[in-house]
CSV table of C-alpha atoms and ligand atoms in Angstrom, one decimal:
chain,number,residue,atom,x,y,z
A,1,UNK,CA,-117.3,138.8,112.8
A,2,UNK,CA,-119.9,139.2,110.3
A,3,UNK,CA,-120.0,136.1,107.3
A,4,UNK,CA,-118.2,137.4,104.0
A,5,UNK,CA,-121.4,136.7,101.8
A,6,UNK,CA,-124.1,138.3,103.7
A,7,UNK,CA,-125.5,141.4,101.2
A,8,UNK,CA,-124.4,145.0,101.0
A,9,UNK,CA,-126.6,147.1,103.9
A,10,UNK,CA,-126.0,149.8,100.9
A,11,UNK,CA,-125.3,149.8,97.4
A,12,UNK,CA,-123.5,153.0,97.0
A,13,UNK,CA,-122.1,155.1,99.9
A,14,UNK,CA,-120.6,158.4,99.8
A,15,UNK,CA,-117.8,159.7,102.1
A,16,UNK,CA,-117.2,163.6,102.4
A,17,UNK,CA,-114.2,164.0,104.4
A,18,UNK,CA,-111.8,161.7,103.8
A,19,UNK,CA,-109.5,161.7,107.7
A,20,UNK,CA,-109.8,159.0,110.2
A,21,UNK,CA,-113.5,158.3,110.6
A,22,UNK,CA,-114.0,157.9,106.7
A,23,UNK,CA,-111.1,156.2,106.0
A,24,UNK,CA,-112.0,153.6,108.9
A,25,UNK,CA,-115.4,153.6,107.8
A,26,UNK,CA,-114.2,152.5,104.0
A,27,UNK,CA,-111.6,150.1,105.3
A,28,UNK,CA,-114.4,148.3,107.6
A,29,UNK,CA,-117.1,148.6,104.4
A,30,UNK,CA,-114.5,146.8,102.4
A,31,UNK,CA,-113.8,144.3,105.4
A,32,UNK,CA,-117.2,142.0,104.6
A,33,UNK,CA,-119.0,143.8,101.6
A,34,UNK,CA,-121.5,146.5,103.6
A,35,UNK,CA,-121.5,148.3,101.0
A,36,UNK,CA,-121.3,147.5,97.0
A,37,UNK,CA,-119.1,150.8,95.9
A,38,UNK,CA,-117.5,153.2,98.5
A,39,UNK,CA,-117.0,156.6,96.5
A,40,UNK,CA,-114.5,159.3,98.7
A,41,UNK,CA,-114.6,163.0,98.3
A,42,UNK,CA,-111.9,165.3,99.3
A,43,UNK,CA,-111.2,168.9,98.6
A,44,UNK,CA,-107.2,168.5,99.0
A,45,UNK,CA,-105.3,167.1,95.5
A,46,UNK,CA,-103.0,165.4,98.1
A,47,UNK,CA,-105.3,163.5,100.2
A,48,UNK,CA,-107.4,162.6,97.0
A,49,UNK,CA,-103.9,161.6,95.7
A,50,UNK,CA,-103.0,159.3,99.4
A,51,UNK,CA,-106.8,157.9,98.7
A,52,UNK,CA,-105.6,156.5,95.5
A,53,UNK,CA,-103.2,154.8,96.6
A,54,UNK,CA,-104.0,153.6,99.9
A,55,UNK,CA,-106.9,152.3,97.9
A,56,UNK,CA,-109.7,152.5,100.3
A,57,UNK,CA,-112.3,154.1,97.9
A,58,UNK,CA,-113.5,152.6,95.0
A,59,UNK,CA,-113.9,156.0,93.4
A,60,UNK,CA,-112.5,159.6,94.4
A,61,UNK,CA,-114.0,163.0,93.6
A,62,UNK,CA,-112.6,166.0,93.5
A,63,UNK,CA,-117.1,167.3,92.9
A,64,UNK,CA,-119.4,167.1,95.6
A,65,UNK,CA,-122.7,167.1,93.4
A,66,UNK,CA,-120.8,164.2,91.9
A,67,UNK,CA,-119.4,162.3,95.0
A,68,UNK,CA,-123.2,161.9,96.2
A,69,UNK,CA,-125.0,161.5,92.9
A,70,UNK,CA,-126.6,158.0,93.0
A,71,UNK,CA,-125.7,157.5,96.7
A,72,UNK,CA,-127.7,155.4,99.0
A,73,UNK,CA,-125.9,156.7,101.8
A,74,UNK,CA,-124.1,159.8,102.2
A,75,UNK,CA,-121.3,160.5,105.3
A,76,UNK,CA,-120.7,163.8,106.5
A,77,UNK,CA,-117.3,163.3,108.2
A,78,UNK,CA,-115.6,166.4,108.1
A,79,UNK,CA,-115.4,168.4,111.6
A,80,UNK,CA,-118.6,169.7,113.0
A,81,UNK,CA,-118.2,173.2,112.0
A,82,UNK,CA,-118.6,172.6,108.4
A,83,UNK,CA,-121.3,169.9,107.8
A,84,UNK,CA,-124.3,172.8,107.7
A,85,UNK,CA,-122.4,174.2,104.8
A,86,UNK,CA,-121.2,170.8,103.3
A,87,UNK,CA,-125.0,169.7,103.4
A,88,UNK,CA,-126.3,173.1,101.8
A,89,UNK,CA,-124.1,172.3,98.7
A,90,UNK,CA,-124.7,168.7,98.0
A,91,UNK,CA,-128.5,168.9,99.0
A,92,UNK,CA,-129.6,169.4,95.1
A,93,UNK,CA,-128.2,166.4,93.8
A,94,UNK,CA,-129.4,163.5,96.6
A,95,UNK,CA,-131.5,161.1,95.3
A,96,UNK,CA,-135.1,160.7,96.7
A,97,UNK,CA,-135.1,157.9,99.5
A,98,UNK,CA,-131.0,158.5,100.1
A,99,UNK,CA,-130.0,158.9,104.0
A,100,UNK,CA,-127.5,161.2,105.1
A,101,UNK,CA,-125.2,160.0,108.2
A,102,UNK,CA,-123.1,162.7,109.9
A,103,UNK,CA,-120.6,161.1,112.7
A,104,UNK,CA,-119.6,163.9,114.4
A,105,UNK,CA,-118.9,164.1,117.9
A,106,UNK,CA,-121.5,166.8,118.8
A,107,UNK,CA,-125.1,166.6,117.5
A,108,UNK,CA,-127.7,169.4,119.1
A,109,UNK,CA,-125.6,172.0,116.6
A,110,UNK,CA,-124.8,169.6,113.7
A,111,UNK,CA,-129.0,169.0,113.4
A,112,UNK,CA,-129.9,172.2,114.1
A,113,UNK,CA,-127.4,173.3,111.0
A,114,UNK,CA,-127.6,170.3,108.9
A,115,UNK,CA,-131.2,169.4,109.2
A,116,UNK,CA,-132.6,172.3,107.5
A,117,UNK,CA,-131.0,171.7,104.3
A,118,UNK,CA,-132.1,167.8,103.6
A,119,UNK,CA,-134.6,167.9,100.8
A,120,UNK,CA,-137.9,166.2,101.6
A,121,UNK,CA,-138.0,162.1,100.9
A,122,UNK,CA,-134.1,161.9,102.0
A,123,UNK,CA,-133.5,160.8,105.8
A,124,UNK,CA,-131.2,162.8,108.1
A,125,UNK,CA,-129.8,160.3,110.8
A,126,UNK,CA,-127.1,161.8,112.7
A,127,UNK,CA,-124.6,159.4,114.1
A,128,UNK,CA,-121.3,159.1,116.6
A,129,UNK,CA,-119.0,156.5,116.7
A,130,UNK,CA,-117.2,156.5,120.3
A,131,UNK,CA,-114.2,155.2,118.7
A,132,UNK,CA,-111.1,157.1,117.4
A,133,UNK,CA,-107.7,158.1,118.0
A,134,UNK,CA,-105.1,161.0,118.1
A,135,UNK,CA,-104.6,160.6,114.3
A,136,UNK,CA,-105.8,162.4,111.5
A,137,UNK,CA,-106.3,162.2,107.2
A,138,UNK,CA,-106.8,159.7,105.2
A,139,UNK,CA,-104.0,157.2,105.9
A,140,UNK,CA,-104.8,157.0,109.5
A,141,UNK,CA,-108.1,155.1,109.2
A,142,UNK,CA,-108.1,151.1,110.0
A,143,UNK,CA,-110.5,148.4,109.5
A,144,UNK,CA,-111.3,147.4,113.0
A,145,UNK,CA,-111.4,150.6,114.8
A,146,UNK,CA,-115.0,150.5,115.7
A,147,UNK,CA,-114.8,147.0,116.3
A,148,UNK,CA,-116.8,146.3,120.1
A,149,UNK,CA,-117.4,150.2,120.1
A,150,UNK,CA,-120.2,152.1,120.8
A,151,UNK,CA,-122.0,153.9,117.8
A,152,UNK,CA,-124.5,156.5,119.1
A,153,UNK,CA,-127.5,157.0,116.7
A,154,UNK,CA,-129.6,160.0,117.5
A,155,UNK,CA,-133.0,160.0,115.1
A,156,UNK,CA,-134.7,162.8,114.5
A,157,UNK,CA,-138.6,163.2,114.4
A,158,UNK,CA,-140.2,161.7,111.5
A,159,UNK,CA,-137.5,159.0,110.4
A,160,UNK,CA,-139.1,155.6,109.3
A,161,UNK,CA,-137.9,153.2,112.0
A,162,UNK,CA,-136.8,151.0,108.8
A,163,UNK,CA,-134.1,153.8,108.1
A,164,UNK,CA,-132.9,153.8,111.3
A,165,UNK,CA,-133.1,149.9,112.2
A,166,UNK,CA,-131.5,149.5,108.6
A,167,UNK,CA,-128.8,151.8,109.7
A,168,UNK,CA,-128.2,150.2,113.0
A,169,UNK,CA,-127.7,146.9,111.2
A,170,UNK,CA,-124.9,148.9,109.1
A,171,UNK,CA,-122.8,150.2,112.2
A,172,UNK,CA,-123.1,146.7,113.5
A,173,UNK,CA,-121.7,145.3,110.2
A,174,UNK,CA,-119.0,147.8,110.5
A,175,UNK,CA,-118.5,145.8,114.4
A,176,UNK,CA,-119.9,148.4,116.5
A,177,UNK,CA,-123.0,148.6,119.4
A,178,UNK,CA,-125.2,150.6,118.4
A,179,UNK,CA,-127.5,152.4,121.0
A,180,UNK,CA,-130.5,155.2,120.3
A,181,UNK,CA,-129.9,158.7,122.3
A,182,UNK,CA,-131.5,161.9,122.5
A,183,UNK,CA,-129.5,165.0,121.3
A,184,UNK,CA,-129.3,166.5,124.8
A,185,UNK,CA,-128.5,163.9,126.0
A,186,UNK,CA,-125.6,163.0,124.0
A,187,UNK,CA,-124.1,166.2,124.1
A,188,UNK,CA,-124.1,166.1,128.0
A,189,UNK,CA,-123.0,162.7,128.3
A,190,UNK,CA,-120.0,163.3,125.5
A,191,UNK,CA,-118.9,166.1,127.6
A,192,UNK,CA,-118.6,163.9,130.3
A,193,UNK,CA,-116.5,161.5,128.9
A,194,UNK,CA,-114.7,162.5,126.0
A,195,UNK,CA,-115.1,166.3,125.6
A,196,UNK,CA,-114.2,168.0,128.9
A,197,UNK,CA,-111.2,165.3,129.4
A,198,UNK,CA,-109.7,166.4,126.3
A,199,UNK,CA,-109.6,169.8,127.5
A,200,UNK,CA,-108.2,168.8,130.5
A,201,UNK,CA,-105.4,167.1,129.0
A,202,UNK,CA,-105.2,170.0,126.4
A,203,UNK,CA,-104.1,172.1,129.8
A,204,UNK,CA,-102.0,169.9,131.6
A,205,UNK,CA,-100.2,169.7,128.3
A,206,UNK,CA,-99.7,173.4,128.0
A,207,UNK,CA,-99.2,173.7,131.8
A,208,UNK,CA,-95.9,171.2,131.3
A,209,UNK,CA,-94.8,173.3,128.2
A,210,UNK,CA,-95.3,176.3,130.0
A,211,UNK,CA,-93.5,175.7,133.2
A,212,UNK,CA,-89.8,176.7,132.8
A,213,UNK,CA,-88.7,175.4,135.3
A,214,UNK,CA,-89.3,171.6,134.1
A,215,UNK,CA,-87.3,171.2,131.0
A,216,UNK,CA,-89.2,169.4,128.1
A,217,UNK,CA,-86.8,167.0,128.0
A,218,UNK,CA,-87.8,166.1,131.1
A,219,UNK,CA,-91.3,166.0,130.3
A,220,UNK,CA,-90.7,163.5,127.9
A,221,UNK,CA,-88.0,161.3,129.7
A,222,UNK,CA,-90.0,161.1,132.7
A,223,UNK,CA,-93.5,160.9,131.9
A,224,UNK,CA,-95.2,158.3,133.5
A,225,UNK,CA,-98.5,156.5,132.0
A,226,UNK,CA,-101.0,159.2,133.1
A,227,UNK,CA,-99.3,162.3,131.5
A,228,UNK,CA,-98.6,159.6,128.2
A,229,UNK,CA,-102.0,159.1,127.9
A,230,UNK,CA,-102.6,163.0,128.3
A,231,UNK,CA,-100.1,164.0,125.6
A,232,UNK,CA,-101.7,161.5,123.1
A,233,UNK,CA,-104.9,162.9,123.3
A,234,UNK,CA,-103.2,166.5,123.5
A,235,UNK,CA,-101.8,165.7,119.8
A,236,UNK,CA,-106.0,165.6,118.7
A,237,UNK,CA,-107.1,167.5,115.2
A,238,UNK,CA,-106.7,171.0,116.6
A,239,UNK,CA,-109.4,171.8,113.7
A,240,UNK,CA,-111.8,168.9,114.6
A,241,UNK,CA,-111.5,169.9,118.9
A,242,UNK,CA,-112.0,173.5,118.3
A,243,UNK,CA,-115.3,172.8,116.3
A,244,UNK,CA,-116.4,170.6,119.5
A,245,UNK,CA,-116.0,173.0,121.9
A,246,UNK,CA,-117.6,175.8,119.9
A,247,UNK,CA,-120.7,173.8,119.3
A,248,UNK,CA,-121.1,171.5,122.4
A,249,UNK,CA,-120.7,174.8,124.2
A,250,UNK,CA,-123.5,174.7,127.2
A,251,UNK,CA,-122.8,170.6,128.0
A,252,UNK,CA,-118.9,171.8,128.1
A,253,UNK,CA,-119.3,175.3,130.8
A,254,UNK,CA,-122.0,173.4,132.5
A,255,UNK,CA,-119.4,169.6,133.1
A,256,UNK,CA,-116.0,172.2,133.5
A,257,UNK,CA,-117.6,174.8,136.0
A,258,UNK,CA,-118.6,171.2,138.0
A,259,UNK,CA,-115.2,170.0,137.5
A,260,UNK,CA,-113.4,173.5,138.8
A,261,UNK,CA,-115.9,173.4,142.0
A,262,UNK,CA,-114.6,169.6,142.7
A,263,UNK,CA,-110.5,171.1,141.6
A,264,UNK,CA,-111.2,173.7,144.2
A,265,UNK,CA,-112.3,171.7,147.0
A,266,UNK,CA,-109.7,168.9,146.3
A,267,UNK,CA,-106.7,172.2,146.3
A,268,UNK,CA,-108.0,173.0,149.5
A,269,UNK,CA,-108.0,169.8,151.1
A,270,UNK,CA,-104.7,169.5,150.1
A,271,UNK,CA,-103.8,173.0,151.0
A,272,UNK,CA,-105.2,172.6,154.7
A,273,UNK,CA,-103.8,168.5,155.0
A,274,UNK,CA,-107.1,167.3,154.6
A,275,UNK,CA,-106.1,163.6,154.4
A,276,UNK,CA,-109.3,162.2,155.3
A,277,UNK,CA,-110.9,164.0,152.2
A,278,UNK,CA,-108.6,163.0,149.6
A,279,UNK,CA,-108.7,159.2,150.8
A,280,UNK,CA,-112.5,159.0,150.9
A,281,UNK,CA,-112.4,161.1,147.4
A,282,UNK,CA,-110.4,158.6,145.3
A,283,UNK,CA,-111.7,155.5,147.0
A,284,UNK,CA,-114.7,156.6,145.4
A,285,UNK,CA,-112.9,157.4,142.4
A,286,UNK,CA,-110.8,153.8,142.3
A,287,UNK,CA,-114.5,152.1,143.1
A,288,UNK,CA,-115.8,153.5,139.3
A,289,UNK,CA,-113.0,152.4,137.9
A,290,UNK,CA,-112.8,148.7,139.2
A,291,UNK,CA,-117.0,148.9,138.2
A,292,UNK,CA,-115.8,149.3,134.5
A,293,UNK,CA,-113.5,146.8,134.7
A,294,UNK,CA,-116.4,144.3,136.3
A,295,UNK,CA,-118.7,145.1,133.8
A,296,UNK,CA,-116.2,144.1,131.1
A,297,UNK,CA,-116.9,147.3,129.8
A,298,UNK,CA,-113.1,148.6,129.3
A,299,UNK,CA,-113.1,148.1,125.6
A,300,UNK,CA,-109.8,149.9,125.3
A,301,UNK,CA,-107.3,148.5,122.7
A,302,UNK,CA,-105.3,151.2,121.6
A,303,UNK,CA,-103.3,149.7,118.7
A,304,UNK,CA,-103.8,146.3,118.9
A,305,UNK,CA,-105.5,144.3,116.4
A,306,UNK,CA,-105.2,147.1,113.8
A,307,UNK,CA,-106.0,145.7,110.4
A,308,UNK,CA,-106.7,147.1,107.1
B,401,NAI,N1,-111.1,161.6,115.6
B,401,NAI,C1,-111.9,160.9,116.4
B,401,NAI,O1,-111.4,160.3,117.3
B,401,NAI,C2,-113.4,161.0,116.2
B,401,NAI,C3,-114.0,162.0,115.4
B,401,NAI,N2,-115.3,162.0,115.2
B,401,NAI,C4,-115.9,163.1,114.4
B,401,NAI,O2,-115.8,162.7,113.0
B,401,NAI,C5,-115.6,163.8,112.2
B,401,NAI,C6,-114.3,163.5,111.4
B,401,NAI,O3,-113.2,163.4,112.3
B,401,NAI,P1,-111.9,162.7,111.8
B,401,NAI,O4,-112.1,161.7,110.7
B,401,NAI,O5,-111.2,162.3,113.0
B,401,NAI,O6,-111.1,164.0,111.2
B,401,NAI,P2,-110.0,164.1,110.1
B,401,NAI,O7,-109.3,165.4,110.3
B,401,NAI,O8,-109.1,162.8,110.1
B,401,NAI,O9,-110.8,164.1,108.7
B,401,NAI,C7,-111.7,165.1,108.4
B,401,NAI,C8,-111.5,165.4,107.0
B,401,NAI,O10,-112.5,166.4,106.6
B,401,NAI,C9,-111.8,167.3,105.7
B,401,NAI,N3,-112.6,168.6,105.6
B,401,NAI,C10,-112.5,169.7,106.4
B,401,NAI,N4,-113.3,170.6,106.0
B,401,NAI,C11,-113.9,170.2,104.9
B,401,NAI,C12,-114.9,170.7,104.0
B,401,NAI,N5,-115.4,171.9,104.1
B,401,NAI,N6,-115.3,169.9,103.0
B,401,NAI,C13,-114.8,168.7,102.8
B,401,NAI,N7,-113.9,168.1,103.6
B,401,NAI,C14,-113.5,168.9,104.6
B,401,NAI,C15,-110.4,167.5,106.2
B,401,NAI,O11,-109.5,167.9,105.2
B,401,NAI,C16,-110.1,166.0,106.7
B,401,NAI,O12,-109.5,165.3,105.7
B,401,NAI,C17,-115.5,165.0,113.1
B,401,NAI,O13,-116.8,165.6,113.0
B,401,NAI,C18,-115.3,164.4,114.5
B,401,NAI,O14,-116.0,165.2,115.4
B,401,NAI,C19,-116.1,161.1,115.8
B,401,NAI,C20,-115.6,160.1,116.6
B,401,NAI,C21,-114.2,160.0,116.8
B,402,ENO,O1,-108.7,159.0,121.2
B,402,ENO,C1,-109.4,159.0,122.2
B,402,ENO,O2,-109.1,158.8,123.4
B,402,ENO,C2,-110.9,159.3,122.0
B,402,ENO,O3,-111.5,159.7,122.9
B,402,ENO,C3,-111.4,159.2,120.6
B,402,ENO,C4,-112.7,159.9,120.4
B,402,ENO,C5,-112.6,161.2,120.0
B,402,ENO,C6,-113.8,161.9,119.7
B,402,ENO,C7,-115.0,161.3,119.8
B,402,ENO,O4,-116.1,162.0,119.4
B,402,ENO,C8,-115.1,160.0,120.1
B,402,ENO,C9,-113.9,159.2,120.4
């Protein structure tokens, strides 16, 4: 971990959107002094009011010409749906030189609706943290969640490298890897592995539910890892998932329509006891797996090591 007296990446940052990602953000901020003061915005009396007391921002705003007033950096961390709107309405009141951050989990749509609005001489530098859990608002951010995480950062033309190598350094501070993407790119490979499996589990969830014929006390007594893991994810923002698949819309059909074609084939091998298939199918599958796990690349620590 970073030494306690190294300087403040920024002096003030501004967090709109106070749920998990900002609240993590703050709590990692306040870890080792990236930045000097952390000022929170959100539009709900009660989470402004849980804010307070968890005590994660230095100062909470109810005014988002206020919240960003001053700000070095400004974090758009509300769901997708909203930031084009959010950065319409603070985009009169950033000071010359600030950069705006967004973190969210799509970012073809989010430039397309945000970068219009940032006022010339303030930097747009859309971000994703690969880290996060099933949790929601402001009390369920933690210090180390991006700890040994990836952080995407997807420049757009005309950045100063300086804004982005400064903001690299930031995400690394806050104990993430940071690595530069296209937004194409992103959006297909976030589909891959984060979007499309949560729609999956989404459905198996709602398969279980829907099945009469297997009690949900059943579903809950015996479920074994796997189907854990997919009511976890299942339990997601429905707000923050629905704003996902509405904006990463083409990388979604285009990884689902290859996942049906590989469902259908699979179904059919089982359907005509294709044995040989399935074997040779998830030997393949078992292979990537074991590949992670040699390339020490399973970062996966659910709970542990949580730490304000
Ligand atoms: N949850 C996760 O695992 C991850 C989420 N992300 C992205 O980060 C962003 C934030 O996600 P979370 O922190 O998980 O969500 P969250 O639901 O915990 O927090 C989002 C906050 O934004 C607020 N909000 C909604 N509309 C708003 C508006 N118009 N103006 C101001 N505030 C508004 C909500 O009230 C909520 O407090 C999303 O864009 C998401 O795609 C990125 C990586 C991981
Ligand atoms: O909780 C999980 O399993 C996640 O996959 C967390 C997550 C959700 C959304 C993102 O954009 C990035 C990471």
């Amino acid at each position: 971990m970073t030494a306690v007296c190294e300087p403040a990446v920024y002096e003030k940052v501004a967090l709109i959107g106070l749920g998990l990602i900002a609240g993590s953000m703050a709590w990692a901020m306040k870890r080792d002094g990236t930045a000097g003061e952390v000022r929170g915005y959100a539009r709900s009396a009660e989470s402004r009011e849980m804010t307070r007391r968890l005590g994660f921002c230095d100062v909470v705003c109810d005014d988002l010409a206020e919240v960003v007033q001053d700000a070095d950096l400004i974090v758009l961390a509300t769901p997708v749906g909203v930031m084009g709107r959010v950065a319409e309405t603070i985009a009169p009141h950033l000071k010359p030189g600030a950069v705006v951050i967004d973190v969210g989990s799509v970012k073809r749509t989010v430039i397309e609706e945000v970068a219009p609005h940032i006022p010339e001489g303030v930097h747009f530098v859309p971000c994703h943290p690969m880290a996060g859990t099933e949790h929601s608002g402001p009390a369920s951010g933690f210090a180390s969640l991006f700890d040994n995480r990836w952080c995407l950062i997807v420049p757009v033309e005309g950045t100063p490298e300086a804004e982005v190598a400064r903001l690299e350094s930031y995400w690394q501070r806050l104990g993430a890897r940071t690595e530069r993407m296209e937004p194409e790119h992103h959006d297909l490979v976030c589909a891959v592995v984060s979007h499309v499996p949560h729609l999956i589990a989404y459905t198996m969830v709602g398969v279980a539910d829907d099945l009469r014929r297997v009690s949900d006390q059943e579903v809950i007594k015996f479920s074994a890892a796997g189907f854990r893991d997919f009511t976890r994810i299942a339990a997601s923002d429905p707000t923050m998932w629905r704003d996902v698949f509405l904006t990463n819309k083409e990388a979604t059909l285009e990884i689902l329509g290859r996942f049906t074609e590989e469902l259908f084939a699979l179904q059919r091998a089982i359907r005509t006891g294709d044995g040989e298939q399935l074997h040779a199918y998830f030997t393949r599958t078992r292979a990537i797996r074991r590949g992670i796990l040699q390339a020490g690349q399973d970062t996966d620590k659910p709970d542990f090591g949580r730490t304000r």
